[in-house]
Coordinates of C-alpha atoms and ligand atoms in Angstrom, one line a residue:
M1 CA -9.5 18.1 31.9
R2 CA -9.8 14.5 32.8
G3 CA -7.6 12.4 35.0
R4 CA -7.5 9.5 37.3
R5 CA -5.7 8.8 40.4
I6 CA -5.0 5.3 41.5
R7 CA -3.4 4.7 44.8
I8 CA -2.2 1.3 45.6
L9 CA -0.9 0.5 49.0
A10 CA 1.9 -1.9 49.4
A11 CA 0.6 -5.2 50.8
G12 CA 3.1 -6.0 53.5
A13 CA 6.1 -5.0 51.4
A14 CA 8.0 -7.8 53.0
L15 CA 11.4 -8.5 51.8
C16 CA 12.1 -6.0 49.0
A17 CA 14.0 -7.7 46.2
G18 CA 15.6 -6.1 43.2
V19 CA 15.7 -2.4 42.7
A20 CA 13.7 -1.4 45.7
G21 CA 15.9 -3.6 47.9
A22 CA 18.8 -1.6 46.8
C23 CA 17.2 1.5 48.1
R24 CA 17.2 0.4 51.7
G25 CA 19.5 0.2 54.5
R26 CA 20.8 -3.3 55.2
Q27 CA 18.3 -4.4 57.8
E28 CA 15.7 -1.7 57.3
E29 CA 12.3 -2.7 55.9
R30 CA 10.4 0.1 54.5
T31 CA 8.5 0.8 51.3
V32 CA 9.8 3.2 48.6
E33 CA 7.2 5.7 47.4
L34 CA 6.9 6.0 43.7
H35 CA 4.3 8.5 42.6
V36 CA 4.3 8.7 38.8
G37 CA 2.6 11.5 36.9
V38 CA 1.7 10.7 33.3
T39 CA 0.5 13.3 30.8
Y40 CA -0.3 12.1 27.2
Y41 CA -1.2 14.0 24.1
N42 CA -4.7 12.8 23.6
Q43 CA -7.1 10.4 25.3
S44 CA -8.7 9.5 22.0
D45 CA -5.6 7.6 21.0
T46 CA -6.2 3.8 21.0
F47 CA -2.6 2.7 21.2
L48 CA -1.7 5.0 24.0
N49 CA -4.7 4.0 26.1
E50 CA -3.7 0.4 25.8
L51 CA 0.0 1.3 26.6
I52 CA -1.0 3.2 29.7
G53 CA -3.3 0.3 30.7
C54 CA -0.2 -1.9 30.6
F55 CA 1.9 0.7 32.6
K56 CA -0.7 0.6 35.4
D57 CA -0.3 -3.2 35.6
E58 CA 3.5 -2.8 35.7
L59 CA 3.3 -0.4 38.6
V60 CA 1.0 -2.8 40.5
K61 CA 3.7 -5.5 40.0
L62 CA 6.3 -3.2 41.6
E63 CA 4.3 -3.5 44.8
D64 CA 5.7 -7.0 45.2
S65 CA 9.2 -5.5 45.2
G66 CA 8.4 -3.2 48.1
F67 CA 7.3 -0.1 46.3
E68 CA 4.3 1.9 47.3
T69 CA 3.0 3.2 44.0
A70 CA 0.6 5.9 43.0
L71 CA -0.3 7.0 39.4
T72 CA -1.9 10.2 38.2
V73 CA -2.8 10.3 34.5
R74 CA -3.7 13.5 32.6
D75 CA -5.1 13.9 29.1
A76 CA -3.6 17.0 27.4
A77 CA -6.4 16.9 24.7
G78 CA -3.9 17.9 22.0
A79 CA -3.0 21.3 23.6
K80 CA 0.7 22.1 24.5
R81 CA -0.3 24.8 26.9
T82 CA -2.6 22.4 28.8
Q83 CA 0.2 19.9 28.9
D84 CA 2.7 22.4 30.3
D85 CA 0.1 23.3 33.1
Q86 CA -0.5 19.6 33.8
V87 CA 3.2 19.0 34.4
Q88 CA 3.2 21.9 37.0
E89 CA 0.1 20.3 38.6
L90 CA 1.6 16.9 38.7
I91 CA 4.7 18.3 40.3
D92 CA 2.6 20.2 42.9
A93 CA 0.7 16.9 43.6
G94 CA 3.9 15.3 44.7
C95 CA 4.9 13.2 41.7
N96 CA 8.5 12.1 41.9
I97 CA 8.7 10.7 38.4
L98 CA 7.1 12.2 35.3
C99 CA 6.2 10.2 32.2
V100 CA 5.5 12.5 29.3
N101 CA 3.9 11.8 25.9
L102 CA 4.5 15.1 24.3
V103 CA 1.8 17.0 22.4
D104 CA 4.5 18.9 20.6
R105 CA 7.6 16.8 20.3
A106 CA 9.6 19.7 19.0
D107 CA 9.0 21.9 22.0
P108 CA 9.5 20.3 25.4
S109 CA 11.6 23.1 27.0
E110 CA 9.1 24.4 29.4
I111 CA 8.3 20.9 30.7
I112 CA 12.0 20.1 31.1
D113 CA 12.6 23.4 33.0
L114 CA 9.7 22.7 35.4
A115 CA 11.0 19.2 36.2
R116 CA 14.6 20.2 36.5
E117 CA 13.8 22.9 39.0
K118 CA 12.5 20.2 41.3
D119 CA 15.0 17.6 40.2
I120 CA 12.3 15.2 39.0
P121 CA 13.4 12.8 36.2
I122 CA 11.3 12.6 33.0
I123 CA 10.7 9.5 31.0
F124 CA 9.4 10.7 27.6
F125 CA 7.5 7.9 25.7
N126 CA 6.1 7.2 22.3
R127 CA 6.6 10.7 20.9
E128 CA 10.3 11.2 20.7
P129 CA 11.8 14.6 21.5
V130 CA 14.5 15.8 19.1
A131 CA 18.0 14.9 20.1
E132 CA 19.1 18.4 21.1
D133 CA 16.3 18.6 23.6
M134 CA 17.2 15.2 25.1
M135 CA 20.6 16.7 25.8
Q136 CA 19.2 19.6 27.9
W137 CA 19.5 17.7 31.1
E138 CA 21.0 14.3 32.3
K139 CA 17.7 13.1 33.8
L140 CA 15.8 12.8 30.6
Y141 CA 15.0 9.4 29.1
Y142 CA 13.0 8.1 26.2
V143 CA 11.1 4.8 25.8
G144 CA 9.7 3.9 22.4
A145 CA 10.3 1.9 19.3
D146 CA 12.2 2.1 16.0
A147 CA 9.9 3.5 13.3
E148 CA 12.0 2.2 10.4
Q149 CA 11.7 -1.3 11.7
S150 CA 7.9 -1.2 11.8
G151 CA 7.8 0.1 8.2
M152 CA 10.2 -2.5 7.0
M153 CA 8.1 -5.2 8.6
Q154 CA 4.8 -3.8 7.2
G155 CA 6.4 -3.7 3.7
S156 CA 7.7 -7.2 4.0
L157 CA 4.3 -8.6 5.1
A158 CA 2.7 -6.9 2.2
A159 CA 5.4 -8.2 -0.2
D160 CA 4.9 -11.8 1.0
L161 CA 1.2 -11.6 0.4
I162 CA 1.5 -10.0 -3.0
R163 CA 4.0 -12.6 -4.1
C164 CA 1.9 -15.6 -3.1
D165 CA -1.5 -14.3 -4.1
E166 CA -1.8 -13.2 -7.7
H167 CA -5.3 -11.9 -7.0
V168 CA -3.9 -8.9 -5.1
D169 CA -3.0 -7.4 -8.5
R170 CA -6.7 -7.2 -9.4
N171 CA -6.3 -5.6 -12.8
Q172 CA -3.3 -7.9 -13.6
D173 CA -1.2 -5.1 -14.9
G174 CA 1.9 -6.3 -13.0
K175 CA 1.8 -3.3 -10.7
I176 CA 0.2 -2.8 -7.3
Q177 CA -1.9 0.4 -7.2
Y178 CA -1.7 1.6 -3.6
V179 CA -2.7 4.4 -1.2
V180 CA -1.2 5.5 2.1
L181 CA -2.9 6.7 5.2
E182 CA -0.4 8.7 7.2
G183 CA -0.2 9.6 10.9
E184 CA 0.3 13.2 12.2
A185 CA 2.7 15.4 10.2
G186 CA 5.8 15.9 12.3
H187 CA 5.5 12.6 14.2
Q188 CA 8.7 10.5 14.1
D189 CA 6.7 7.4 13.2
A190 CA 4.6 8.8 10.3
I191 CA 6.9 9.6 7.4
I192 CA 9.6 7.0 8.3
R193 CA 7.0 4.2 8.5
T194 CA 5.7 5.1 5.0
E195 CA 9.1 5.4 3.4
S196 CA 10.5 2.2 4.8
A197 CA 7.3 0.2 4.0
V198 CA 7.4 1.4 0.4
D199 CA 11.2 0.9 0.0
T200 CA 10.9 -2.6 1.4
L201 CA 8.1 -3.5 -1.1
K202 CA 10.3 -2.2 -3.9
S203 CA 13.4 -4.0 -2.8
N204 CA 11.3 -7.2 -2.7
G205 CA 10.7 -6.7 -6.4
I206 CA 7.1 -5.4 -6.2
V207 CA 6.3 -2.8 -8.8
L208 CA 4.2 -0.1 -7.2
E209 CA 2.0 2.7 -8.5
K210 CA 1.1 5.3 -5.9
L211 CA -2.4 6.6 -6.4
S212 CA -2.8 8.8 -3.4
C213 CA -1.8 9.6 0.2
G214 CA -3.8 11.3 3.0
I215 CA -3.0 12.4 6.5
A216 CA -5.5 11.0 9.0
N217 CA -3.6 11.8 12.3
W218 CA -3.7 8.3 13.6
N219 CA -7.5 8.5 13.8
R220 CA -10.0 6.0 12.6
A221 CA -12.8 8.5 11.8
Q222 CA -10.5 10.8 9.8
A223 CA -9.1 7.8 8.0
K224 CA -12.6 6.7 7.0
N225 CA -13.2 10.2 5.6
R226 CA -9.9 10.2 3.6
M227 CA -10.6 6.8 2.3
M228 CA -14.1 7.7 1.2
Q229 CA -12.6 10.5 -0.8
M230 CA -10.0 8.2 -2.3
I231 CA -12.5 5.6 -3.3
G232 CA -14.6 8.4 -4.8
Q233 CA -11.7 9.3 -7.0
Y234 CA -10.2 5.9 -7.8
R235 CA -13.2 3.6 -7.5
N236 CA -12.0 0.0 -7.8
Q237 CA -8.4 0.8 -8.8
I238 CA -7.0 0.6 -5.3
E239 CA -5.3 -2.7 -4.6
L240 CA -3.3 -2.0 -1.4
V241 CA -3.9 0.2 1.6
L242 CA -0.9 0.9 3.7
A243 CA -1.8 2.6 7.0
N244 CA 0.7 4.0 9.5
N245 CA -1.4 2.5 12.3
D246 CA -4.2 0.0 12.9
D247 CA -6.8 2.6 13.7
M248 CA -6.4 4.2 10.3
A249 CA -6.4 0.7 8.6
L250 CA -9.7 0.1 10.4
G251 CA -11.0 3.5 9.3
A252 CA -10.2 2.5 5.7
L253 CA -12.2 -0.8 6.2
D254 CA -15.1 1.2 7.6
A255 CA -15.2 3.3 4.4
Y256 CA -15.3 0.2 2.2
E257 CA -17.9 -1.4 4.4
E258 CA -20.1 1.7 4.3
L259 CA -19.9 1.7 0.5
N260 CA -20.8 -2.0 0.5
Y261 CA -17.6 -3.3 -1.2
Q262 CA -17.2 -7.0 -0.5
G263 CA -14.9 -10.0 -1.2
S264 CA -12.7 -9.7 -4.3
A265 CA -13.7 -6.0 -4.8
L266 CA -11.7 -5.1 -1.7
P267 CA -8.0 -4.1 -1.6
V268 CA -5.7 -5.6 1.0
F269 CA -5.1 -3.6 4.2
F270 CA -2.0 -3.4 6.4
G271 CA -1.7 -1.6 9.7
I272 CA 0.8 -1.2 12.6
D273 CA 0.3 -1.5 16.4
G274 CA -1.5 -4.8 17.0
T275 CA -4.2 -3.0 19.1
D276 CA -7.0 -5.3 20.4
E277 CA -9.2 -4.3 17.5
G278 CA -6.4 -4.5 15.0
L279 CA -5.5 -8.0 16.0
K280 CA -9.1 -9.0 15.9
A281 CA -9.4 -7.7 12.3
V282 CA -6.4 -9.7 11.3
R283 CA -7.8 -12.9 12.9
E284 CA -11.0 -12.3 11.0
H285 CA -9.0 -11.8 7.8
R286 CA -10.5 -8.3 7.3
M287 CA -7.0 -6.9 7.7
H288 CA -4.1 -8.7 6.0
G289 CA -1.4 -8.1 8.5
T290 CA -0.1 -5.7 11.1
V291 CA 3.1 -5.1 13.1
Y292 CA 3.1 -5.5 16.9
N293 CA 4.1 -2.3 18.7
D294 CA 5.2 -3.9 22.0
K295 CA 3.1 -1.9 24.5
E296 CA 3.8 -4.5 27.3
G297 CA 7.5 -4.2 26.7
Q298 CA 7.5 -0.4 26.6
A299 CA 5.3 -0.2 29.7
A300 CA 7.7 -2.7 31.6
A301 CA 10.7 -0.6 30.5
M302 CA 9.1 2.6 31.7
A303 CA 8.2 1.0 35.1
E304 CA 11.6 -0.5 35.6
L305 CA 13.3 2.7 34.7
A306 CA 11.0 4.7 37.0
A307 CA 11.8 2.3 39.9
A308 CA 15.6 2.6 39.3
L309 CA 15.5 6.4 39.0
I310 CA 13.5 6.8 42.2
C311 CA 16.2 4.9 44.0
G312 CA 18.8 7.1 42.6
K313 CA 20.3 4.1 40.9
E314 CA 22.0 4.2 37.6
P315 CA 19.8 1.9 35.5
V316 CA 22.9 0.3 34.0
E317 CA 21.4 -3.1 33.2
M318 CA 18.7 -1.7 30.9
P319 CA 19.3 -1.8 27.1
F320 CA 20.1 1.8 26.5
E321 CA 21.2 3.4 23.3
N322 CA 23.2 6.6 23.8
E323 CA 22.6 6.2 27.5
K324 CA 19.1 7.7 27.4
Y325 CA 17.0 5.8 24.8
I326 CA 15.3 2.4 25.1
Y327 CA 13.8 1.1 21.9
L328 CA 11.7 -2.0 22.1
P329 CA 11.5 -4.3 19.0
Y330 CA 8.4 -4.7 16.8
Y331 CA 7.0 -8.0 15.7
K332 CA 5.3 -9.0 12.5
V333 CA 1.7 -10.2 12.7
P334 CA 1.0 -12.1 9.4
G335 CA -2.5 -12.6 8.2
D336 CA -2.4 -16.3 8.4
S337 CA -1.7 -16.5 12.2
G338 CA -3.0 -13.2 13.6
L339 CA -0.3 -13.5 16.3
P340 CA 3.0 -11.6 16.9
E341 CA 5.8 -13.7 15.5
N342 CA 8.8 -14.6 17.8
R343 CA 7.4 -12.7 20.7
N344 CA 7.3 -14.5 24.1
P345 CA 3.7 -14.3 25.4
Ligands
LIG1 C1 1.3 4.5 17.2 C2 0.0 5.2 16.9 C3 -0.3 6.3 17.9 C4 0.9 7.3 17.9 C5 0.7 8.3 19.0 C6 2.4 5.6 17.2 O1 3.6 5.0 17.6 O2 1.6 3.6 16.3 O3 -1.1 4.3 16.9 O4 -1.4 7.0 17.5 O5 2.1 6.6 18.2 O6 1.8 9.1 19.2
LIG2 CA1 -2.6 -3.7 -10.5

């Protein structure tokens, strides 16, 4: 098991503005201790590593508002049992807020029971529990994004390119032969992203022909393998690769690279996330567009919510849906700019 513990001592913690200020007595000047325990499903996940990096930065920022923050991060390495044990361990270590990225999003009951016993709120993130589980206790929250929106944006980016570049339809048969690389089965983002991307392409008048679809579990190496198989089967017929995330789009590119496909022999590739590598591939015109999964916004929402909860404050000013859910918007990253559209830097 791997983990890291970062302890940041409040520098002075002078006048505590905002949320922390509300925790204090009128004249009293003291810091508020916020010890966050994070457990996430797998440390090999690129997007989550970047998101957790942003979350660390957000906790450091809270120091300026009079919080003394500490963060303990655990990798559950894809095992639910490990994650359940980690939650117990984080509670024993004194964490007063838990941020949980579930290994098994359909089975959070043990984690909820452990937290409830010690009255420690849970902010689930990125892997959304089912609605009934979110109702198990009032101190359960979710921070994430709307899968359908990301699929629609991916579909619309692909439709724009297909409409303005006749070369995408390489065999000029009036249809776009495509393949899909899908994330983990059972993940809220996988199926919905695929369906809404395909529906959006169709509703934009693009005639599609599906050649194949493979599950690659969000993973670049698995996507490369799947893509190698698909190329073996369909040779140069594939004109469009829709991937549920950037890592899988990059894995598809790796496969074509290994087989020495170049220039006009390549299909067009679309991802989702806007990871560092994904954005780089868009800037280099190797990927033709992606959709920015706002890790900074999600991390900021998690930190703000954690701060409010530790003060026992109702976080009323946050943009909740159904009182428990915060969904940050996605942003299109078209191939010509390589930058998230309409997003404040
Ligand atoms: C991201 C993927 C990530 C997955 C992990 C998705 O929202 O787009 O890159 O692997 O979450 O749960
Ligand atoms: Ca075609």
